[in-house]
XYZ file of C-alpha atoms in Angstrom:
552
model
C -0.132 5.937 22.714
C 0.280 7.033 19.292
C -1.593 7.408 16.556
C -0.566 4.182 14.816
C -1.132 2.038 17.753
C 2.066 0.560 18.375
C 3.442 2.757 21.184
C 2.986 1.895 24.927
C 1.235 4.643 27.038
C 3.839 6.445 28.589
C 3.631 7.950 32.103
C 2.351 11.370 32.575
C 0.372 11.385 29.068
C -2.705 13.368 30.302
C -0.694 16.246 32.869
C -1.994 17.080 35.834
C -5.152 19.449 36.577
C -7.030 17.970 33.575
C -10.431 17.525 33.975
C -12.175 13.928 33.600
C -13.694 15.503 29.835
C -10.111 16.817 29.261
C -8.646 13.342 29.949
C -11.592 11.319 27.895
C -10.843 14.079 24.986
C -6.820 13.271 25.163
C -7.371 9.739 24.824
C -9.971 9.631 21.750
C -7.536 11.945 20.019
C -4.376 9.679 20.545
C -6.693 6.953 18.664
C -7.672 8.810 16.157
C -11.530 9.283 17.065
C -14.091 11.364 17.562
C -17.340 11.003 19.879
C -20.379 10.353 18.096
C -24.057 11.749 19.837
C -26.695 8.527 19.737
C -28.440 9.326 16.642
C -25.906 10.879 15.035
C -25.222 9.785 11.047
C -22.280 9.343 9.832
C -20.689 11.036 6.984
C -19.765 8.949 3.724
C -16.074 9.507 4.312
C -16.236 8.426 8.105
C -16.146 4.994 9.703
C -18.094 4.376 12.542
C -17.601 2.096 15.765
C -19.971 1.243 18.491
C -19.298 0.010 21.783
C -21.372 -1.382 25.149
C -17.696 -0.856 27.107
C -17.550 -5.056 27.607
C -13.738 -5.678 28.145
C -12.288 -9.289 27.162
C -9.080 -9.573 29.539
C -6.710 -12.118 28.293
C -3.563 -13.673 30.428
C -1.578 -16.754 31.117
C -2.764 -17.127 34.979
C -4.547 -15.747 37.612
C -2.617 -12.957 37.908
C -4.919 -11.373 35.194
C -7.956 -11.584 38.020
C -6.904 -8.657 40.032
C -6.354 -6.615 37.183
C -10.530 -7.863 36.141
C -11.551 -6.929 38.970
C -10.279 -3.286 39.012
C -11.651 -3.137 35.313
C -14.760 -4.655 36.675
C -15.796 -1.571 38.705
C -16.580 0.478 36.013
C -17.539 -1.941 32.614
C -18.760 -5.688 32.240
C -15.162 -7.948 32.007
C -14.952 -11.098 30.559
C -11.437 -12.663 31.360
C -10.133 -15.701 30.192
C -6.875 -17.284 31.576
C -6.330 -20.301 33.507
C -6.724 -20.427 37.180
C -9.095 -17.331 36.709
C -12.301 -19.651 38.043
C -10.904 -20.370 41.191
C -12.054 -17.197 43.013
C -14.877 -14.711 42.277
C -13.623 -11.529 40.882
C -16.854 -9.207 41.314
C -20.759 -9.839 39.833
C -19.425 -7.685 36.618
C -16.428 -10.352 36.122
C -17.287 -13.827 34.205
C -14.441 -15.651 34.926
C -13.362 -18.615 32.678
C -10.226 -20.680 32.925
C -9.138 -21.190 29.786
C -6.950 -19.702 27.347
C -8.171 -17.725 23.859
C -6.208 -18.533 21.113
C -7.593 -16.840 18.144
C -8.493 -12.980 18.312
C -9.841 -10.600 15.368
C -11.665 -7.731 14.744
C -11.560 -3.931 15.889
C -13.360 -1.712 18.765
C -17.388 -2.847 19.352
C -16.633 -6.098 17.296
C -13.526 -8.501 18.632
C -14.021 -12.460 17.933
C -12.335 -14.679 20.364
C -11.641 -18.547 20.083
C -10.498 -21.478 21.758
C -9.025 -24.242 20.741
C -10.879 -27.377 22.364
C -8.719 -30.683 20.874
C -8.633 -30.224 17.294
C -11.503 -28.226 16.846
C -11.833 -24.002 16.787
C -14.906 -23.058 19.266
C -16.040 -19.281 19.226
C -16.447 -17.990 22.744
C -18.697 -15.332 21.727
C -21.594 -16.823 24.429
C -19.479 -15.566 27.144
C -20.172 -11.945 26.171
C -23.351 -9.797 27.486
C -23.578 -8.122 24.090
C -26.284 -9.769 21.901
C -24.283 -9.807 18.793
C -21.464 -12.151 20.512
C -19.059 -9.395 20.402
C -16.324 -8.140 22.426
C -16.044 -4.269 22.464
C -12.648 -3.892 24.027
C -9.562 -6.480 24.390
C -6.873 -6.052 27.424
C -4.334 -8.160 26.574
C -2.246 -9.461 29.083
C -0.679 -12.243 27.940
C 3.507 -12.473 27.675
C 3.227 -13.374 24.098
C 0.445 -10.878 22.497
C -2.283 -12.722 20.510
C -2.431 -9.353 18.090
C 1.374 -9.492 16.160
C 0.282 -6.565 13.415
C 2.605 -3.403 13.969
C -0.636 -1.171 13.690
C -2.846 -2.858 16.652
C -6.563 -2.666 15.679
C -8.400 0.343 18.055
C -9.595 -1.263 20.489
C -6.877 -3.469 21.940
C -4.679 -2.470 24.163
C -0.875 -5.032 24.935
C 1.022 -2.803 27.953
C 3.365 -5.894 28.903
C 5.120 -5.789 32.151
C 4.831 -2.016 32.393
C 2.649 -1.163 35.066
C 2.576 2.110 34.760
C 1.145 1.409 31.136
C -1.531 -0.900 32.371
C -2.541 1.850 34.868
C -3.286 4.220 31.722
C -4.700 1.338 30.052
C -7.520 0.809 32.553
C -8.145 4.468 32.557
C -8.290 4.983 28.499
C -10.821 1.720 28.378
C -13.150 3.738 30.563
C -13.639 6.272 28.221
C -14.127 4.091 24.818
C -17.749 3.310 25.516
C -20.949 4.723 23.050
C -20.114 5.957 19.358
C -17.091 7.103 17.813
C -15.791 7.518 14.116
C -12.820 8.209 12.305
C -12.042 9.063 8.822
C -11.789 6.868 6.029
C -8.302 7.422 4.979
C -8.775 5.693 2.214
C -10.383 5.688 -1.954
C -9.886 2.495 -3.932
C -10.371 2.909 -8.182
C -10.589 -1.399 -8.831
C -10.533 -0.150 -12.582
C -6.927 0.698 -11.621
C -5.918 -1.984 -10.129
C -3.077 -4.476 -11.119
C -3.269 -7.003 -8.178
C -4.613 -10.190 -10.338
C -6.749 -11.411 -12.979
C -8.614 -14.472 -14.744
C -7.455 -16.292 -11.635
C -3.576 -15.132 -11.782
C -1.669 -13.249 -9.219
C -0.110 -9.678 -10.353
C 0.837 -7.231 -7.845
C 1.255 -7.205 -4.058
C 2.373 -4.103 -2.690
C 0.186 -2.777 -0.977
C -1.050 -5.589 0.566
C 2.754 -6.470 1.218
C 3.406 -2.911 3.386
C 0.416 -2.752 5.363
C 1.140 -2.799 8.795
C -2.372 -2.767 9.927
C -3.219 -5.840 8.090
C -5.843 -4.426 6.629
C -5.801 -5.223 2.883
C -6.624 -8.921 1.770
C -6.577 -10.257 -1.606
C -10.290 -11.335 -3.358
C -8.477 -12.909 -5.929
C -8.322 -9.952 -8.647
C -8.988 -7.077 -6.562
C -8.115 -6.599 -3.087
C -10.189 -5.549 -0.119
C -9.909 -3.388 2.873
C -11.279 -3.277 6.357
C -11.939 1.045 7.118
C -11.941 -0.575 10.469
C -8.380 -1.375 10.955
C -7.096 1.067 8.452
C -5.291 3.961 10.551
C -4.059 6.085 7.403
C -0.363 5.448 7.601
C -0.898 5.604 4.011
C 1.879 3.331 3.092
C -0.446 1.495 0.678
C -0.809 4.936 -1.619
C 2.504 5.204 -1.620
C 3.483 1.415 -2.662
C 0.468 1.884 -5.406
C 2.139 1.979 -8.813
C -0.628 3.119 -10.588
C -3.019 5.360 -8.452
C -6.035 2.483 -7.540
C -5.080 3.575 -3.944
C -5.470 7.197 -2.671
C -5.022 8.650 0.569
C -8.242 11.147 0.702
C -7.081 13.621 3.380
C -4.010 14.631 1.679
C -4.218 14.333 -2.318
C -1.624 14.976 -4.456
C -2.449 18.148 -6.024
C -3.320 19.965 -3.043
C 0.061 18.991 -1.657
C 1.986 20.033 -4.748
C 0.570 23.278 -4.330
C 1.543 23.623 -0.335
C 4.721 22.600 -2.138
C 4.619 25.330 -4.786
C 3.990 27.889 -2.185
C 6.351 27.061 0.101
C 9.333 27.191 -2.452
C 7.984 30.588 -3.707
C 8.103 32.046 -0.313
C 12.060 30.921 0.022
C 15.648 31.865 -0.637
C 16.399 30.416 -4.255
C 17.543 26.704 -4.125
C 16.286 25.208 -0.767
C 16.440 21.880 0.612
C 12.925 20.647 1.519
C 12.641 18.814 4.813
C 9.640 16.557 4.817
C 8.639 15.345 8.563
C 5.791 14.277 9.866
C 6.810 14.651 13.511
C 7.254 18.029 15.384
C 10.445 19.807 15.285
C 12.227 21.948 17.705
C 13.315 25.299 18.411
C 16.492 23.715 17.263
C 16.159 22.297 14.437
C 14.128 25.221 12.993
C 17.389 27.111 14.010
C 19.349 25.192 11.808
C 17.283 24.485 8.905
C 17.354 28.567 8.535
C 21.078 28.628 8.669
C 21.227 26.085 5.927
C 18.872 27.317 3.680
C 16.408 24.862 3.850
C 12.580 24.911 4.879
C 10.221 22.434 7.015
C 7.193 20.975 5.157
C 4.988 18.961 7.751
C 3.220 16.324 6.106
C 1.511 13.804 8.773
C 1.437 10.735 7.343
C 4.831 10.701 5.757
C 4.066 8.541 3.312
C 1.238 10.652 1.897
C 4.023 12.259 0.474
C 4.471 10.438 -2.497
C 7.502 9.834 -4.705
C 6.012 11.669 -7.877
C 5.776 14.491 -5.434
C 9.573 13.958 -4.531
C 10.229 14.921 -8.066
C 8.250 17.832 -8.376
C 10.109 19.163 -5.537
C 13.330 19.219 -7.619
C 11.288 20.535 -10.553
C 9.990 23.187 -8.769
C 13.850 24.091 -7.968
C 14.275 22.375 -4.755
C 18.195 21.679 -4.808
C 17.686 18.507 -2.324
C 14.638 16.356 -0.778
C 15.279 14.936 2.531
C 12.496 12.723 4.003
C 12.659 12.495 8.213
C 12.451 9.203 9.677
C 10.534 8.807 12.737
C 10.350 7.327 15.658
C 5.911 6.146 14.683
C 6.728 4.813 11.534
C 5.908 1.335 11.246
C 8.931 -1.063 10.267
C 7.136 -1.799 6.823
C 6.788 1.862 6.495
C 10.617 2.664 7.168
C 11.484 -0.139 4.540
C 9.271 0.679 2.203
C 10.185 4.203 2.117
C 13.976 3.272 2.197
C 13.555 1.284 -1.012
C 11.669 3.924 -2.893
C 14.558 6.759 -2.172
C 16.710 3.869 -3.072
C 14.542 3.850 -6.611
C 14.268 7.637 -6.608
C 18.205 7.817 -6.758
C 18.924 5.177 -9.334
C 16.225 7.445 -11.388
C 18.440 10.461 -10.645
C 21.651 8.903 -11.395
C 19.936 7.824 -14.847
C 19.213 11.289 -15.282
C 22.965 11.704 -14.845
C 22.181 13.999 -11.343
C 23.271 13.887 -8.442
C 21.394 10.721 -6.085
C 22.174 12.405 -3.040
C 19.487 15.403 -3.556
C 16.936 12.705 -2.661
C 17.614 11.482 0.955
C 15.735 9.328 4.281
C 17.260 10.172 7.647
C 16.726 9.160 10.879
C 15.632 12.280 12.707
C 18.283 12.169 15.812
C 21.161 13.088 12.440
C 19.540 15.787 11.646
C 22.785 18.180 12.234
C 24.211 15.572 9.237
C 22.427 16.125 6.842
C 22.259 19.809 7.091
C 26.049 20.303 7.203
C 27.084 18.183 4.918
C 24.397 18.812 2.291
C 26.553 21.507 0.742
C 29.853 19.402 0.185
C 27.253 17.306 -1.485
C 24.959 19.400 -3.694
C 25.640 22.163 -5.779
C 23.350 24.826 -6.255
C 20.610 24.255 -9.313
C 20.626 27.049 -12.107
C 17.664 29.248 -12.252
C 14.695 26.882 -13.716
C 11.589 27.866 -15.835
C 8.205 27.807 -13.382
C 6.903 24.525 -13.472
C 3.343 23.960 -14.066
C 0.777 22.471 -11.904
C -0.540 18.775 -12.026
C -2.368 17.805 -15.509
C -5.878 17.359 -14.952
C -5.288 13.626 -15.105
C -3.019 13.438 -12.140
C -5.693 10.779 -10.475
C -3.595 8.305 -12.547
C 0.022 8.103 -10.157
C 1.402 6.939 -12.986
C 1.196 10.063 -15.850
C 1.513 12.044 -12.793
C 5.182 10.811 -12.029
C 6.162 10.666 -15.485
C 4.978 14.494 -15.698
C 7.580 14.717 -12.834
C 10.158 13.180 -14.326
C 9.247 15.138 -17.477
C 9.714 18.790 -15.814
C 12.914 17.151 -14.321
C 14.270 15.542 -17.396
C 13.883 18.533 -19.491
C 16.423 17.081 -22.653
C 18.459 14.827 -20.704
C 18.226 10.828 -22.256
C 19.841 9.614 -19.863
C 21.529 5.671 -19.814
C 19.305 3.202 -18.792
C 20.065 1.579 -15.134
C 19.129 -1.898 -13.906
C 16.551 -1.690 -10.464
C 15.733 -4.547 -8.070
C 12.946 -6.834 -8.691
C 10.590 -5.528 -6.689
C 10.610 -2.357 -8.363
C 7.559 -0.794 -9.993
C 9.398 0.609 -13.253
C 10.682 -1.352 -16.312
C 10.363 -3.520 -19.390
C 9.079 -6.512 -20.816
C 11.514 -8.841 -22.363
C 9.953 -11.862 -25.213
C 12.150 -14.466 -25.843
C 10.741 -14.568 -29.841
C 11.820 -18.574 -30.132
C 8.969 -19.729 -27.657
C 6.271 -16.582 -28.199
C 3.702 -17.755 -30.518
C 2.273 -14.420 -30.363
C -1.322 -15.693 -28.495
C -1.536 -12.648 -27.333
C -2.332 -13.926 -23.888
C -0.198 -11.377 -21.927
C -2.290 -8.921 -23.912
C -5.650 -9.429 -22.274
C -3.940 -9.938 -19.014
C -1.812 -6.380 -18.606
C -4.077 -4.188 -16.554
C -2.467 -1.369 -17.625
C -2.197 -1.656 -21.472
C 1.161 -1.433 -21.384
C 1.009 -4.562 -23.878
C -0.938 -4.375 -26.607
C -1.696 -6.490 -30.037
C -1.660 -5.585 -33.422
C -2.858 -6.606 -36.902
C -1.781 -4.155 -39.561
C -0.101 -6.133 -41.754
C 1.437 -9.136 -39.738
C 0.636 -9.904 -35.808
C 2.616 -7.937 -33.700
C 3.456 -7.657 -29.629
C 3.449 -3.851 -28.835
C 4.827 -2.608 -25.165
C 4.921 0.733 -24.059
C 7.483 0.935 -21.150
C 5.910 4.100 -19.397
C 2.440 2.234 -18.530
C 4.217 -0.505 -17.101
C 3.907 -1.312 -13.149
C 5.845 -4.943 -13.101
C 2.812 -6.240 -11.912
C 3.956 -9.769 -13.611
C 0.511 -10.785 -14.253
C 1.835 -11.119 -18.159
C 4.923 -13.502 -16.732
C 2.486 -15.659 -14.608
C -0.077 -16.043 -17.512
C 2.263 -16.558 -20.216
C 1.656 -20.331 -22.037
C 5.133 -20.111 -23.408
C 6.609 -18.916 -20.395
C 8.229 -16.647 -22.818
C 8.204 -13.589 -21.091
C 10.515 -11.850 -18.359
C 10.523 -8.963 -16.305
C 13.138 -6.234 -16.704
C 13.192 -3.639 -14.271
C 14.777 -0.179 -14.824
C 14.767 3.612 -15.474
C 14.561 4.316 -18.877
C 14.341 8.129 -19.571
C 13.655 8.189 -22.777
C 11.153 5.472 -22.455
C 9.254 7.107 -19.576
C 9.127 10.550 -20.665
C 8.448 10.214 -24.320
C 5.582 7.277 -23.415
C 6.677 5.939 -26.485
C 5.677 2.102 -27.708
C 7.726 -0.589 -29.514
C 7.228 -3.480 -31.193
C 8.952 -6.397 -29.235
C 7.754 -9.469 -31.448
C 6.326 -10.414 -34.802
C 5.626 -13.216 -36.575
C 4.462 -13.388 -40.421
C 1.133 -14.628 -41.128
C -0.270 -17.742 -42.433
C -2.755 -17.571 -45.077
C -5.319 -19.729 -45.851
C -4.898 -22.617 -48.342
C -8.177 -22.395 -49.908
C -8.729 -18.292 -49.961
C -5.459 -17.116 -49.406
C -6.854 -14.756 -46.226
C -4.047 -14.017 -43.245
C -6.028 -15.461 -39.943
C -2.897 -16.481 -37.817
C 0.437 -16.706 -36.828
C 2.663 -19.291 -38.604
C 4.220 -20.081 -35.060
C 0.957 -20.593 -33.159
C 0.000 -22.793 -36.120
C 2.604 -24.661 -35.754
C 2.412 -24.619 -32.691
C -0.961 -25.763 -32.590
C -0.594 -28.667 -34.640
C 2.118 -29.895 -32.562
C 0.395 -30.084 -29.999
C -2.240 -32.615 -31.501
C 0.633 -34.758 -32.847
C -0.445 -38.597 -31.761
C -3.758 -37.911 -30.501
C -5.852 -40.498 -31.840
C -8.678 -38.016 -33.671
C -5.841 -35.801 -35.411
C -5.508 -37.114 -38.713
C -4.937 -35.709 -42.748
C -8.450 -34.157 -43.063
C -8.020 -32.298 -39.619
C -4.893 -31.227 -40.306
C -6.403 -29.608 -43.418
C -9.153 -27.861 -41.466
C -7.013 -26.105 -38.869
C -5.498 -24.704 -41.845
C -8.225 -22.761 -43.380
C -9.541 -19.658 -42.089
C -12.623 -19.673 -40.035
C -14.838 -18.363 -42.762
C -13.656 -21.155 -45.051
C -14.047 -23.725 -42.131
C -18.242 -22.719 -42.162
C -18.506 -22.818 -45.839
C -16.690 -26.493 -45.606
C -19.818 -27.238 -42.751
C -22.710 -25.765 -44.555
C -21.782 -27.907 -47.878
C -21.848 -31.169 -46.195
């Protein structure tokens, strides 16, 4: 069992000689928790979990009785599968012969249903625990009711393997009283870009969780601590910094970073793994100049970081796949190399110091890595993380920054779902409502009034969130994603529509654009209440428009 969940127990896990302690100690650790004493309080960043030991056994048959019954002997089993009621399995056994069909929740609180014709019934009355709770789910079904790549603690899936179902039964002994894990997690809502007034924006963490433990609220999004196992994927998905993964922040890793590269030969590649490595590999990373730099979860690692590594004089990155990673995991860290070297080759580098490989091709990417790099000239010491490096987003463009040094670069095009890029207007169907403005989350749009209305973007605050898109009247806006150096770095702004104003006809006062007049007053065209005198109104300036009132 690993860490993440998804691995089957293997045979042998515990050794032999271990003690019943040593083998109760083994298996909290390989789940990711710690024992709790009875009264003991939890801390603020830990997540707590409680359970009586009841075990909900799930199956297709009666095969799933024997395997009750041995369960039985040691913890109160409630085992639903058809056939099950047939035979009595034990007085700690309820038997019921029918088949669950709905299962959520996490260790001390599972919710099982049925379905019973067309209606959902909870089967919660079949547990001994007063809050209708199961604490512990064995399921043995041949299709898995529990699909997530991350399972939630708690349930266990060993298939056919019965070698795996022996361990099983032994680990579910051990997960009864309190236990607690971390709370891998901090979540800044002022941050966050995932919707607003109503409108979808971004969905990326939510997309690469693997745990399913982020749902959307509508403009923020929420997350269960419970079935959150710090994979961290979501902080690294995170364009602007609302997620953070607490254990392992960004500035303490950019200084392991720092010291790492001051303690090697000049120009080192850094290998980032999260797994162990052997005498082997150690062995070869020394012949080819390049140093280890555990960081456990990979993704915690994050792709401002990547830069900084180059900065810091780095001549290559290379990120180790491995074999834990969650599928969403491996693709979402393919596609953010994949954005990491289109950012290179815009710096007109070389897209091949920034690299993901599978850990088996190890001997690859350390002998080739010289035909393809050449060795940086001596750089000026880069200097640590702003003070403001909570916000992902200044913090990668201070990256890019100690990377770009006076290079411009040439713009180059990204993939859509890419977190970097512009805003394009199309200025015949703007109207310049200003809409998109009170939308952006990051105030990467703006409005202004100096002397005629004006759409401002600045292209470094800009996540592609496409909240502006989705809540545009006009539908006059477009996403555009990219790397534009000179854009990034310089965090400059640029005016990407105006429109003249239209001034009053009785004082002569700018109060609007002349296209959202216009546009305006086509609209009312034909409705019966428009006429002459209203037409006149709407074109007056609200101060006129109360004088008008008060006179009559």
């Amino acid at each position: 069992l690993r860490r993440d969940g998804r691995g089957e127990p293997s045979c042998g896990f515990w050794g032999s000689g271990m003690t019943q302690a040593d083998k109760v100690g083994v298996s909290l650790k390989l789940l990711g928790l710690m024992p709790l004493a009875k009264q003991a309080v939890l801390a603020p960043d830990q997540v707590g979990f409680e359970s009586r030991g009841c075990v909900l056994v799930l199956g297709d048959d009666d095969s799933a009785g024997p395997v009750a019954q041995r369960v039985g002997q040691h913890q109160p089993v409630v085992v639903f599968a058809p056939g099950v009621d047939k035979q009595t399995w034990g007085p700690r056994v309820t038997a019921i012969g029918r088949k669950v069909t709905h299962l959520s929740g996490y260790l001390g609180a599972f919710h099982a249903e049925i379905r019973l014709g067309e209606d959902i019934t909870d089967v919660g009355a079949a547990s001994p625990n007063p809050g209708r709770t199961f604490d512990l789910v064995l399921d043995l079904c041949q299709q898995p009711l529990i699909n997530a790549d991350v399972k939630p603690l708690g349930y266990f899936a060993p298939g056919a393997d019965a070698s795996a179902l022996e361990q099983v039964e032994a680990i579910l002994k051990t997960l009864m009283g309190r236990f607690a894990k971390p709370r891998y997690f901090s979540y800044a809502a002022e941050l966050c870009a995932h919707g607003a007034s109503g409108i979808a924006g971004c969905q990326q963490c939510v997309s690469v969780c693997s745990a399913d433990a982020l749902h959307s609220t509508g403009q923020l999004i929420q997350i269960d601590p419970h079935l959150c196992q710090g994979c961290a994927s979501c902080t690294l998905a995170c364009p602007t910094g609302a997620l953070t993964f607490k254990p392992l922040e960004r500035v303490s890793l950019d200084q392991r970073l720092q010291q790492l590269l001051a303690q090697a030969p000049a120009n080192p590649m850094v290998v980032v793994h999260q797994g162990a490595l052997d005498e082997p590999a150690h062995t070869a990373l020394a012949e080819a100049n390049a140093v280890a730099m555990p960081v456990d979860p990979l993704p915690a690692f994050g792709d401002e970081l990547w830069l900084r590594a180059l900065a810091h004089g780095a001549r290559a990155l290379v990120l180790v796949d491995d074999a834990a990673l969650p599928q969403r995991t491996r693709e979402l860290l393919a596609r953010k190399v994949a954005q990491m070297r289109t950012v290179l080759l815009a710096l007109g580098d070389n897209p091949e110091r920034v690299q993901f490989q599978p850990g088996d091709t190890r001997a690859h990417w350390l002998t080739t890595d010289a035909k393809l790099i050449k060795p940086l000239p001596q750089r000026a010491p880069v200097a640590a993380l702003a003070s403001w490096s909570r916000f992902k987003r200044l913090a990668w463009i201070d990256s890019l920054r100690q990377r770009a040094a006076e290079s411009q670069g040439t713009p180059q095009a990204l993939p859509l779902a890419a977190t970097i890029g512009a805003v394009t207007v199309n200025r015949s169907t703007c109207t310049l409502c200003f809409a998109c403005v009170n939308l952006c989350p990051t105030r990467a749009l703006k409005d202004r009034h100096d002397t005629q209305p004006q759409l401002v973007f600045q292209e470094s605050a800009c996540v592609q969130c496409g909240l502006c898109v989705a809540g545009c009247p006009e539908k006059a806006l477009a996403l555009s994603p990219r790397v534009a150096i000179r854009a990034l770095t310089q965090m400059s702004s640029v005016v990407i529509h105006e429109e003249a104003f239209f001034k009053c006809t009785s004082c002569g006062t700018p109060f609007i654009s002349k296209k959202m007049l216009e546009s305006g007053l086509k609209m009312l065209q034909g409705n019966p209440s428009f006429d002459e005198g209203t037409r006149t109104t709407l074109m007056t300036c609200p101060s006129c428009r109360q004088k008008e009132m008060l006179a009559m």
